[in-house]
Structures are given as structure tokens and as C-alpha cells.
PDB file of C-alpha atoms in Angstrom:
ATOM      1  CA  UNK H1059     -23.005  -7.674 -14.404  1.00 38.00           C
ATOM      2  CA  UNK H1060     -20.364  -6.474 -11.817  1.00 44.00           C
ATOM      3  CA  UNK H1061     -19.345  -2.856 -12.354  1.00 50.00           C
ATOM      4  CA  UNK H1062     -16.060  -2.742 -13.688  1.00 47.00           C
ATOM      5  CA  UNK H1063     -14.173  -0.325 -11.999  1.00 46.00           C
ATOM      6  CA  UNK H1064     -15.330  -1.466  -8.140  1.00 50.00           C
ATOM      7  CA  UNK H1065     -14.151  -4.666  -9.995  1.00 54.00           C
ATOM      8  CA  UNK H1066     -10.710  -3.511 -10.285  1.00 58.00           C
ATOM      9  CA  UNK H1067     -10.324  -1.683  -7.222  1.00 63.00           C
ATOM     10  CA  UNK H1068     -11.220  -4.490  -5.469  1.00 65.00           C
ATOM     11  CA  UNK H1069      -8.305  -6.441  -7.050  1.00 68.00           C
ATOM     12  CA  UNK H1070      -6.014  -3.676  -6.206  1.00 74.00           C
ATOM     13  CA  UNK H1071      -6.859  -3.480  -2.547  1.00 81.00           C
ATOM     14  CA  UNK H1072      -8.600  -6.464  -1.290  1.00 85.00           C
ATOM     15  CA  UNK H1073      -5.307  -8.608  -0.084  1.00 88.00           C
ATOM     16  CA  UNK H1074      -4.035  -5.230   1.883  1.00 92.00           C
ATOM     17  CA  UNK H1075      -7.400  -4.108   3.073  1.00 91.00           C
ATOM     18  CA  UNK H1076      -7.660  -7.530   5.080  1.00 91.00           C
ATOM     19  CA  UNK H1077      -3.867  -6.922   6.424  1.00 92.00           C
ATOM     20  CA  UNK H1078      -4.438  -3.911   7.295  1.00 93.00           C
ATOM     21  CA  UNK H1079      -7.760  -4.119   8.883  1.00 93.00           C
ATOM     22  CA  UNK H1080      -6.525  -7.240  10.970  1.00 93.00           C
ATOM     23  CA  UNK H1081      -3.554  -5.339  12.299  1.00 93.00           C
ATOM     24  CA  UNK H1082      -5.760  -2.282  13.225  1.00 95.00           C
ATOM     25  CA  UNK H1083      -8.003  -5.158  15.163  1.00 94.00           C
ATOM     26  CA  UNK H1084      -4.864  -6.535  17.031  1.00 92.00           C
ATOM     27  CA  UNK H1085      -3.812  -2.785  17.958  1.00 92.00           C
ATOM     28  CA  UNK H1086      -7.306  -2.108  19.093  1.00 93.00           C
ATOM     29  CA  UNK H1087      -7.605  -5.087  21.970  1.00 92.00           C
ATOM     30  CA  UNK H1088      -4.179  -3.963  22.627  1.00 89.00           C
ATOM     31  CA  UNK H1089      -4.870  -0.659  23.401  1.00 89.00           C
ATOM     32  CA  UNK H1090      -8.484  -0.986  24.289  1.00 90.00           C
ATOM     33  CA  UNK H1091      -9.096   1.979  22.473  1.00 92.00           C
ATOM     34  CA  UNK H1092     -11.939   1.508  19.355  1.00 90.00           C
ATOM     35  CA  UNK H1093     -10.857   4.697  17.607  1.00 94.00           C
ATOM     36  CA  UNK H1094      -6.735   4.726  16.484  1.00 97.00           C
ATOM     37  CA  UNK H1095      -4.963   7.159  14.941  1.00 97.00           C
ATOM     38  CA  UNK H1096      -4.039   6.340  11.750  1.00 97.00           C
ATOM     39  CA  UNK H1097      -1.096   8.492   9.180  1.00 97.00           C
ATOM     40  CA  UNK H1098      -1.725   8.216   5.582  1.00 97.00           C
ATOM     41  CA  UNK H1099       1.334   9.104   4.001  1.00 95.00           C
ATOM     42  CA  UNK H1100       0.853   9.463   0.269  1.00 92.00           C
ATOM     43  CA  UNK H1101      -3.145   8.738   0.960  1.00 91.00           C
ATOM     44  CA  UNK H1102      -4.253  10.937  -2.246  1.00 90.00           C
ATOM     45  CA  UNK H1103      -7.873  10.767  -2.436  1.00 89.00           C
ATOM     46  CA  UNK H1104      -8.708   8.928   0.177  1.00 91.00           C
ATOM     47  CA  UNK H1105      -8.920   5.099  -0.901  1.00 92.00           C
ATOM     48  CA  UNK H1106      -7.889   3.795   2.451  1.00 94.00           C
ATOM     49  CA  UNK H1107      -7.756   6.457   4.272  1.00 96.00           C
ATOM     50  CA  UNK H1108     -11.773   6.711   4.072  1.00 95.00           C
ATOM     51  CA  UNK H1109     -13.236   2.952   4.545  1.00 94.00           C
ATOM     52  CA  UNK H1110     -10.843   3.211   7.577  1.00 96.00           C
ATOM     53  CA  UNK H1111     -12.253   6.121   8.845  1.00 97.00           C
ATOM     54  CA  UNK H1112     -15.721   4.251   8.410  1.00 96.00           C
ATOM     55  CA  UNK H1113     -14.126   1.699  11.040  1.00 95.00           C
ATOM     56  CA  UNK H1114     -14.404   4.278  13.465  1.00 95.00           C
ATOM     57  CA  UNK H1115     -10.430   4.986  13.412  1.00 97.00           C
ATOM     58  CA  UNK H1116      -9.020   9.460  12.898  1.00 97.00           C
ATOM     59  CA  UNK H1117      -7.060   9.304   9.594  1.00 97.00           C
ATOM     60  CA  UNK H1118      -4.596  11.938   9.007  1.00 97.00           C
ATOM     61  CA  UNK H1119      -3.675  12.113   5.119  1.00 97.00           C
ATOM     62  CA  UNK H1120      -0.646  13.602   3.910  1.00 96.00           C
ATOM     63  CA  UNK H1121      -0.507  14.105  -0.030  1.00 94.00           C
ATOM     64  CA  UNK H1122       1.663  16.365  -2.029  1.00 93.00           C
ATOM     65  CA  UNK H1123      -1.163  17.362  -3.908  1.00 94.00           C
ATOM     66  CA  UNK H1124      -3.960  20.052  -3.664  1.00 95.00           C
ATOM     67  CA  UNK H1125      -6.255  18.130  -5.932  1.00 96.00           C
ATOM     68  CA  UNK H1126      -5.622  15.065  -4.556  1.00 95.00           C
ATOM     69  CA  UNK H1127      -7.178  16.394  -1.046  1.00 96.00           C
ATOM     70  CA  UNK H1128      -9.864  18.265  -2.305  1.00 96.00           C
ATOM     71  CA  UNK H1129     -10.895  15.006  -3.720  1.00 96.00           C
ATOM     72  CA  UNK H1130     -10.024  13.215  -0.124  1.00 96.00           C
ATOM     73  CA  UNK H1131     -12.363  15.933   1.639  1.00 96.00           C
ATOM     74  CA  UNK H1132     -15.215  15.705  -0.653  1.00 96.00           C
ATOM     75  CA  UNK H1133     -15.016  11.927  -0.858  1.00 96.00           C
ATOM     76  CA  UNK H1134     -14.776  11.771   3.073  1.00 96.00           C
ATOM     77  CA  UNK H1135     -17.938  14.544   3.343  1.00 97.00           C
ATOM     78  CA  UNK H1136     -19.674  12.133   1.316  1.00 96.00           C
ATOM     79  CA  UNK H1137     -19.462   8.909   3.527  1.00 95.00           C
ATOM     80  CA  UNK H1138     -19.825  10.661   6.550  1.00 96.00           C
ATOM     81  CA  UNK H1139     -16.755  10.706   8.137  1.00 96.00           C
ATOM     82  CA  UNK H1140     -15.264  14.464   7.276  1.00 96.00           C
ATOM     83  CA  UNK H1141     -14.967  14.404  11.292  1.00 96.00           C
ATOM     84  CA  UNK H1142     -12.783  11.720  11.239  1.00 96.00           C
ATOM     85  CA  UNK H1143     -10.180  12.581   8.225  1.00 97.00           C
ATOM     86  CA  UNK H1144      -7.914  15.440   8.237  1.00 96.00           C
ATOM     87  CA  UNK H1145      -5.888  15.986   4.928  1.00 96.00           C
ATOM     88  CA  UNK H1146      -2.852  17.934   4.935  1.00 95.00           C
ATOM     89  CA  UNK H1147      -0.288  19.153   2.016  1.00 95.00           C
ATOM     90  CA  UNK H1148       3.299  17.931   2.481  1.00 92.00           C
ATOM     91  CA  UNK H1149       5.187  14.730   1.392  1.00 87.00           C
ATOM     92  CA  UNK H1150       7.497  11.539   3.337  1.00 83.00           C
ATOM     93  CA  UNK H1151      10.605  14.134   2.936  1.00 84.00           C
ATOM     94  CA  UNK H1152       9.235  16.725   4.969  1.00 88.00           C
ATOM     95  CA  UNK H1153       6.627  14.514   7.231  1.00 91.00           C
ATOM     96  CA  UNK H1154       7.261  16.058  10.484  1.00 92.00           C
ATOM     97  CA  UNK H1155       6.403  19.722   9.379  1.00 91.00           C
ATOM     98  CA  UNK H1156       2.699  18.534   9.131  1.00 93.00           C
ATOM     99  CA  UNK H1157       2.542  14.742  10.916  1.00 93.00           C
ATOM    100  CA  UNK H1158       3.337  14.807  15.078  1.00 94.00           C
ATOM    101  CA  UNK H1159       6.962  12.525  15.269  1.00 94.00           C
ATOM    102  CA  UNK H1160       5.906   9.687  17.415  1.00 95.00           C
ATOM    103  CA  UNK H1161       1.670  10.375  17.387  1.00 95.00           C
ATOM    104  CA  UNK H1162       0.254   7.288  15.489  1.00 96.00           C
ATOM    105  CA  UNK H1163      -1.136   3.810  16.368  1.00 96.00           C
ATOM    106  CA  UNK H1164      -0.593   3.220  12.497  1.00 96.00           C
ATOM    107  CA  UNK H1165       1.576   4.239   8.989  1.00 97.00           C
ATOM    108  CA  UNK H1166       0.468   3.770   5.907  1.00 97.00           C
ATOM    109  CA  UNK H1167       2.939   4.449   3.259  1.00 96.00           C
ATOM    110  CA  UNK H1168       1.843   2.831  -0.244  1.00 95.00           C
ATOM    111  CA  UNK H1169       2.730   3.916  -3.336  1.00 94.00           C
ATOM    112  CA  UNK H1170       5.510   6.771  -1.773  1.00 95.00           C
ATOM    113  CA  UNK H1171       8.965   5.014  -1.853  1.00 96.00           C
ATOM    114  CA  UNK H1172       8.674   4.964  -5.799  1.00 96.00           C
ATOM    115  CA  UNK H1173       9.216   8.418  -5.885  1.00 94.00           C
ATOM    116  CA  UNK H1174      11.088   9.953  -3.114  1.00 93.00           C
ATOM    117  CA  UNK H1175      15.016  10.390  -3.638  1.00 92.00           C
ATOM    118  CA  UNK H1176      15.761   7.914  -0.346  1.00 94.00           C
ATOM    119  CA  UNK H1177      13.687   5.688   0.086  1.00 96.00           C
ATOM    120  CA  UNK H1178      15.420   4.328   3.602  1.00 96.00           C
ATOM    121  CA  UNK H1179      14.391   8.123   4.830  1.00 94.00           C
ATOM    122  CA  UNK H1180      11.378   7.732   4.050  1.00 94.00           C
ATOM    123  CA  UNK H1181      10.698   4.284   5.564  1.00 96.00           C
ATOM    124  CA  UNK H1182      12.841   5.801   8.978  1.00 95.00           C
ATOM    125  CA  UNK H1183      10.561   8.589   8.887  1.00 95.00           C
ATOM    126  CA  UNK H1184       7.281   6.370   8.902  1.00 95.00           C
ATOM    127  CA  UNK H1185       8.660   4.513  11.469  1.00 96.00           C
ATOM    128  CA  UNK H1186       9.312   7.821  13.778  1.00 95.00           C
ATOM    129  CA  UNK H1187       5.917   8.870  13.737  1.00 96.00           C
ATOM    130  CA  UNK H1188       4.426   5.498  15.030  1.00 96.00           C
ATOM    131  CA  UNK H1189       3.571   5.292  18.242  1.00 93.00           C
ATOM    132  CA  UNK H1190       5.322   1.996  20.768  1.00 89.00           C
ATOM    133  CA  UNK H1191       3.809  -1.257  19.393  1.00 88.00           C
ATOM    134  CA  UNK H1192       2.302   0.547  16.287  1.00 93.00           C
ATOM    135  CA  UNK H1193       1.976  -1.051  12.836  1.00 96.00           C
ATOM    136  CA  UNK H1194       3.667   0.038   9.305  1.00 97.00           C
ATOM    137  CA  UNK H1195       2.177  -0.939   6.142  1.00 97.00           C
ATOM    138  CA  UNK H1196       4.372  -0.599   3.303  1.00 97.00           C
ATOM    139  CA  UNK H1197       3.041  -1.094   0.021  1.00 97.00           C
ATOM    140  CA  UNK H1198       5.438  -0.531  -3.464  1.00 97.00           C
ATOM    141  CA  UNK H1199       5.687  -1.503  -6.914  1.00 97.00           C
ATOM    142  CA  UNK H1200       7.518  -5.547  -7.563  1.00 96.00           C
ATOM    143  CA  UNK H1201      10.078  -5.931  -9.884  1.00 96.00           C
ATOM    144  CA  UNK H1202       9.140  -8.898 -10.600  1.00 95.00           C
ATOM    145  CA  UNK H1203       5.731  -8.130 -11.911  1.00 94.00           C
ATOM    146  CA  UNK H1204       7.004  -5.808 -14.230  1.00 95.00           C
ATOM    147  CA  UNK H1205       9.235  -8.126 -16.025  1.00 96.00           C
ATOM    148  CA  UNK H1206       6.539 -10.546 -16.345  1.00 94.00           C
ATOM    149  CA  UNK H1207       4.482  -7.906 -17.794  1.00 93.00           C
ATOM    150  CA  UNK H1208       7.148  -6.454 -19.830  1.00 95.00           C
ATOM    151  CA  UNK H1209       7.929 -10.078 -21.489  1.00 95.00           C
ATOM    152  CA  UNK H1210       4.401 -11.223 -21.705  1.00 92.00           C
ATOM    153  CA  UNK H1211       3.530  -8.051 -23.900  1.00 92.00           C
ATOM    154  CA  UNK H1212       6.392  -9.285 -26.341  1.00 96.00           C
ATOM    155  CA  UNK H1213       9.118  -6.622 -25.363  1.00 97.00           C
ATOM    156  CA  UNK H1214      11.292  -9.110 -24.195  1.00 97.00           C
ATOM    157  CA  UNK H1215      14.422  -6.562 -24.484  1.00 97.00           C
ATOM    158  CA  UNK H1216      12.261  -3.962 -21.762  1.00 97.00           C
ATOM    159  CA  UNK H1217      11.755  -6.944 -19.447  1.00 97.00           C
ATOM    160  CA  UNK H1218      15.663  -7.740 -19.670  1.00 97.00           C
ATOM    161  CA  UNK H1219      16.683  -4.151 -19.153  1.00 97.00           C
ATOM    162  CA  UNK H1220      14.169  -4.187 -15.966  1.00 97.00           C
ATOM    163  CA  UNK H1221      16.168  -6.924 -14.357  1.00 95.00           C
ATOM    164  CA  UNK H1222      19.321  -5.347 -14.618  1.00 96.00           C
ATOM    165  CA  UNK H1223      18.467  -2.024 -13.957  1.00 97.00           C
ATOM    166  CA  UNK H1224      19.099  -0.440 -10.180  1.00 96.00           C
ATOM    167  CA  UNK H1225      15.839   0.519  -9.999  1.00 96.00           C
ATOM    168  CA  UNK H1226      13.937  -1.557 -11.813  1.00 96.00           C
ATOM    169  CA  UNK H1227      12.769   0.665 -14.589  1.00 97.00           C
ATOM    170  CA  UNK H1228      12.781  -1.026 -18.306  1.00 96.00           C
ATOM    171  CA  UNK H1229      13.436   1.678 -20.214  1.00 95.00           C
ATOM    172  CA  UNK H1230      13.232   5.816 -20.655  1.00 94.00           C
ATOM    173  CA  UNK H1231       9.322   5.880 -21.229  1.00 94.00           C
ATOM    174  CA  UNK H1232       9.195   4.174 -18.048  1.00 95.00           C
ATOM    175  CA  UNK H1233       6.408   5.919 -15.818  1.00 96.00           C
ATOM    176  CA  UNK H1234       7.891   4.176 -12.604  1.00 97.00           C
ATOM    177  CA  UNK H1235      10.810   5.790 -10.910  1.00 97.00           C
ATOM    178  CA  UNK H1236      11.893   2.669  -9.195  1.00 97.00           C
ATOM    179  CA  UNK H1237      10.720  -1.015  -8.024  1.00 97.00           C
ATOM    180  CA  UNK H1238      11.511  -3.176  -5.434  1.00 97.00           C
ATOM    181  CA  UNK H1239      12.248  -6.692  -4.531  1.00 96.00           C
ATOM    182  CA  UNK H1240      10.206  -8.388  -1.498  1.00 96.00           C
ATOM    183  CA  UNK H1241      14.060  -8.693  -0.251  1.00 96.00           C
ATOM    184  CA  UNK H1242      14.731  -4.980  -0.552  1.00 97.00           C
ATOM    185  CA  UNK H1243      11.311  -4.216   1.153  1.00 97.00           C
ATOM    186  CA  UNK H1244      11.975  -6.118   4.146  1.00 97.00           C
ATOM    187  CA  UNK H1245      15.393  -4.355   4.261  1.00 97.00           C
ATOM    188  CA  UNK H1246      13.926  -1.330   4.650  1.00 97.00           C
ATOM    189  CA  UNK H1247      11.941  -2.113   7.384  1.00 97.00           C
ATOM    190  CA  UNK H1248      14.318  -4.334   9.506  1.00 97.00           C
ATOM    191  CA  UNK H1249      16.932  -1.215   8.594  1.00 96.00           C
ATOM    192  CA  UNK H1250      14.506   1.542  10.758  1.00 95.00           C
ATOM    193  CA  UNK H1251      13.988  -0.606  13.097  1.00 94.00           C
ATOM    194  CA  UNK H1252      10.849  -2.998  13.133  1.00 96.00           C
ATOM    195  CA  UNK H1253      10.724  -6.514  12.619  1.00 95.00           C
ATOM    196  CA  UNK H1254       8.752  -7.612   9.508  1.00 96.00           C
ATOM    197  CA  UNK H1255       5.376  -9.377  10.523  1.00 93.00           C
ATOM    198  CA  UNK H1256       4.075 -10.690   7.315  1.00 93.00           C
ATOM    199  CA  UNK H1257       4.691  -9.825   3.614  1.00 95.00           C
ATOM    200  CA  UNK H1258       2.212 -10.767   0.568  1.00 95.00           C
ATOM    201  CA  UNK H1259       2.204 -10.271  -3.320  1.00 94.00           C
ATOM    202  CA  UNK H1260      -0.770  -8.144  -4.410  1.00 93.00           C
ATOM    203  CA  UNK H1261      -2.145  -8.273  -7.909  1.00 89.00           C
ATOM    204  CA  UNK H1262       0.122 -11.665  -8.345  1.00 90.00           C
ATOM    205  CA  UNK H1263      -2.968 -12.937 -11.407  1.00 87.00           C
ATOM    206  CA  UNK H1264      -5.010  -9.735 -11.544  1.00 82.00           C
ATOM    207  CA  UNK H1265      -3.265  -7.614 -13.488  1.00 81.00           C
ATOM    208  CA  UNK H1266      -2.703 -10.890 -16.003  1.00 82.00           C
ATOM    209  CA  UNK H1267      -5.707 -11.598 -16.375  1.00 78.00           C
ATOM    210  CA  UNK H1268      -8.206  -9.878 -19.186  1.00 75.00           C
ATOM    211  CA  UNK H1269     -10.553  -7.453 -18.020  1.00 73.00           C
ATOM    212  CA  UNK H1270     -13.224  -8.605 -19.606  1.00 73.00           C
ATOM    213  CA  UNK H1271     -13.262 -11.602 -18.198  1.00 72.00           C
ATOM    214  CA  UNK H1272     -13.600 -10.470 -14.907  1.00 73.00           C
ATOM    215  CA  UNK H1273     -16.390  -8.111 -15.348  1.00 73.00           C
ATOM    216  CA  UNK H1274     -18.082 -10.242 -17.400  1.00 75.00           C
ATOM    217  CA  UNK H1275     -17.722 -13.517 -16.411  1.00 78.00           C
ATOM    218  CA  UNK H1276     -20.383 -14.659 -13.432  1.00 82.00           C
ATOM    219  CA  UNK H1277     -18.363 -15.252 -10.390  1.00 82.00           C
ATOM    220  CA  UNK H1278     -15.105 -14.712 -11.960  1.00 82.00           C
ATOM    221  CA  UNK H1279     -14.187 -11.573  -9.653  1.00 83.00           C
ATOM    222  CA  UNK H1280     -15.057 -13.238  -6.477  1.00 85.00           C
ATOM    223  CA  UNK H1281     -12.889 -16.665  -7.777  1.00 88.00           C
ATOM    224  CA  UNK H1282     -10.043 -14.513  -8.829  1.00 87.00           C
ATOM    225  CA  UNK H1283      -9.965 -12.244  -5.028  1.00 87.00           C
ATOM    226  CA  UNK H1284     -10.082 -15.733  -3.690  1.00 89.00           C
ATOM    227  CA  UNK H1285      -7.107 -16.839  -5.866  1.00 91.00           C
ATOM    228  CA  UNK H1286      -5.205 -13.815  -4.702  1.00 89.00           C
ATOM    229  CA  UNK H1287      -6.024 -14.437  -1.211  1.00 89.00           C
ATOM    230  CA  UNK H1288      -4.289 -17.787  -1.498  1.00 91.00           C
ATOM    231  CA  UNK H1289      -1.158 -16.814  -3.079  1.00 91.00           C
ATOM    232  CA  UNK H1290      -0.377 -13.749  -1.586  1.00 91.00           C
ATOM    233  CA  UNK H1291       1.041 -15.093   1.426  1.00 89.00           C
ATOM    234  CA  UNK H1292       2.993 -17.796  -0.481  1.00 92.00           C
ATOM    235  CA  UNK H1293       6.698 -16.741  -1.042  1.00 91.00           C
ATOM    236  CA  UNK H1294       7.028 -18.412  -4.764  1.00 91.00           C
ATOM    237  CA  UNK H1295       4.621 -15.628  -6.214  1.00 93.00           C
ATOM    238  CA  UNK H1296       6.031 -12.413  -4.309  1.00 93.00           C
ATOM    239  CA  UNK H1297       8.568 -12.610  -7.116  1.00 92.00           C
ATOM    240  CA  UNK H1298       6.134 -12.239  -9.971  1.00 92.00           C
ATOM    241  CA  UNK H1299       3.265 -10.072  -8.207  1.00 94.00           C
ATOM    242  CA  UNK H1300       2.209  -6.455  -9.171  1.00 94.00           C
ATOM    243  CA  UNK H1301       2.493  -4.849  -5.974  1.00 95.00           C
ATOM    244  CA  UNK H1302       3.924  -6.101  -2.587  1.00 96.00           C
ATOM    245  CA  UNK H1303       3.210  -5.328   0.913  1.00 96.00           C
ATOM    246  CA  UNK H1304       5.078  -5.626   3.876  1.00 97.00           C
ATOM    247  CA  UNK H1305       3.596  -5.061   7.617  1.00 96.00           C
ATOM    248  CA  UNK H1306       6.158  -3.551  10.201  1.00 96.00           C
ATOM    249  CA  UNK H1307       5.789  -3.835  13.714  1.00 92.00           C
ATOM    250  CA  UNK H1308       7.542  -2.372  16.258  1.00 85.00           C
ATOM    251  CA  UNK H1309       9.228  -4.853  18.583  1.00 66.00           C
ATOM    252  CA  UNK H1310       7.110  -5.333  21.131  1.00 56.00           C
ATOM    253  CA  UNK H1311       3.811  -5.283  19.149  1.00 49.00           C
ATOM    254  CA  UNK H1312       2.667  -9.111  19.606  1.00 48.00           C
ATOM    255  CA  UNK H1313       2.405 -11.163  16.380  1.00 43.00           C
ATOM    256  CA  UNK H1314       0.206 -12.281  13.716  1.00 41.00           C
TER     257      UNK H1314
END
């Protein structure tokens, strides 16, 4: 029996992971460097920030919150790469008072335009601190998914008031500040200044599906990450998916 919760951070991670670790390869045989710098923005405790660390690659992590990095240091002390993650307190508003402007072969920035009060700032700030030909990954909450959700659970009037709301939210007990179309997403990332070189659904079946099944069921986790793989990159299911991701690249950075 799998363990459940590698289960579902699998789920949650696998489709970006594989971005993410292809564009790092294409930046490396650019470069010719093995080790890149990498900018975590938002990188709590460490669940990227880490296995890319692992690759060989210095992570900087920049988290709002003290527990959040005591958890990234003791988690990166504990694979063996404490020498290769540095975790700093600040947020995307006030980046360059702990992140170098311009320093960075990579930006990650998932899960951090749900909260901050401009979210065009905070993509334009990402942006700033990548280096020529360097790579964003953007990763926010879908709209989409959260209607489906919303409806499928039987509160059809929440999944209504989620379409028509600015930001996405379907009510006052909402947890999520805001959501975003793949359409705004792109947007954002055309609007500072990179060209958009691949966006995917994440989570498109996996948050749909019951748990139990998957951690259960023989081979129904690796059948379902395969599933996910598929659709992720197909357009029809960015409007329904979880999570979606968008990879920036600067203008001259050469395709996928």
C-alpha cells in the first residue's frame, strides 16, 4: 500500500516538477554551468526548493514566515543540502530588500499572487530578479477548478458566485483571496515582459478523484500521474484544473 500523503504530494507537484526540472536542464547546456541559482519566492518549507537543491542547483527561499523556514532549514539539513539553500524572511512586495534585482538563472513564484495586493507587481518583480534568458515559473490557484468543485459538492449557488466574482472567490468563508484564469496568467507574464513558453493544468482529475482510491487501489496513483501528464498540456482542461502553471522566458531564452 502506497503511503498516502507522498501519494498526494505527488499529485500536487508531479506535472510542475517535470516543467520545471526540464527548463532548469535547457538553462544548464545554455549556460554550461551544472549548479544555477534558483529564487524561491513564497518557497515555505522547502517542497521545491529542496529536491532542487538535490539537483545540484543554490536555492534562495524567500517566505514571509519564521516557521515556515525553520521548517525549510531543518528539512534541507536533513537531505544534505543545508549548503545549498539559503532561506530568508521577506515577501514578493518587498523582494529586493532580501533577493539581488537581476541575480537568478530561475523564479519560482507558486502559490504568491493569491495573496499579494498587485499581483502584476509581483509578477514584474519576479521577472526583475531573473537573470538574461532565465526562466519564471508561475504557479496559482484556477478558477475554473473551483467552480467545478464548488458545483460538484452541491453548492451550486458558491460555484455561480465564483464565476462572477473579480477574483474568483465563492463566497465570505472563502479561504482563497483570489483565482485566476489561464488567460489572466499569461497576461501577467506577457505584461512584465517575457513571452509565455508553455502553460499546463495541474490537479485537472486529482483533486476529483477519492482519496481512497488512490492510496488504495494497486497502480491507481501511477495511472492517475500518467492521466495528468496527458492533459495538462491540453488547453480544453486548463479551464477546469486545480492549479495552473505558466513558464516565462525571457526573450531570448530558446524554446521548449
Amino acid at each position: 500500500m502506497s503511503d498516502p500523503m507522498r501519494s498526494r504530494a505527488a499529485l500536487r507537484t508531479a506535472v510542475v516538477r517535470e516543467v520545471l526540472q526540464e527548463a532548469l536542464e535547457r538553462r544548464v547546456e545554455t549556460t554550461g554551468r551544472q549548479a544555477l541559482d534558483v529564487l524561491d519566492t513564497g518557497g515555505g518549507s522547502g517542497n521545491f526548493a529542496v529536491p532542487l537543491a538535490r539537483l545540484g542547483h543554490r536555492v534562495t527561499v524567500v517566505d514571509p514566515s519564521p516557521n515556515a523556514l525553520f521548517a525549510l532549514e531543518r528539512r534541507a539539513a536533513e537531505a544534505g543540502v543545508a549548503d545549498r539553500v539559503r532561506g530568508v524572511q521577506g515577501d514578493a512586495h518587498g523582494l529586493f530588500d532580501v533577493a539581488e534585482r537581476g541575480g537568478y538563472d530561475a523564479v519560482l513564484c507558486h502559490g504568491v499572487l493569491e495573496y499579494v495586493d498587485d499581483p502584476a507587481e509581483g509578477v514584474r518583480n519576479a521577472v526583475a530578479a531573473l537573470r538574461p534568458d532565465g526562466v519564471l515559473s508561475l504557479l496559482a490557484a484556477g478558477l475554473g477548478g473551483a467552480v467545478l468543485a464548488r458545483a460538484l459538492a452541491g453548492h451550486f449557488t458558491e460555484a455561480k458566485q465564483a464565476l462572477d466574482d473579480p477574483n474568483g472567490r465563492w463566497g465570505t468563508g472563502d479561504p482563497m483571496p483570489r483565482r485566476f484564469t489561464a488567460d489572466q496568467l499569461t497576461a501577467l507574464v506577457e505584461g512584465a515582459g517575457l513571452r509565455v513558453g508553455a502553460v499546463h493544468g495541474v490537479r485537472v482529475f486529482a483533486d476529483l478523484v477519492p482519496g481512497v482510491l488512490v492510496d488504495t487501489e494497486p497502480g491507481a496513483l501511477d495511472a492517475l500521474l500518467k492521466l495528468e501528464a496527458a492533459a495538462a498540456e491540453l488547453a480544453a482542461f486548463h479551464a477546469v484544473a486545480t492549479q495552473l502553471h505558466v513558464l516565462g522566458e525571457t526573450r531570448g531564452t530558446d524554446g521548449a
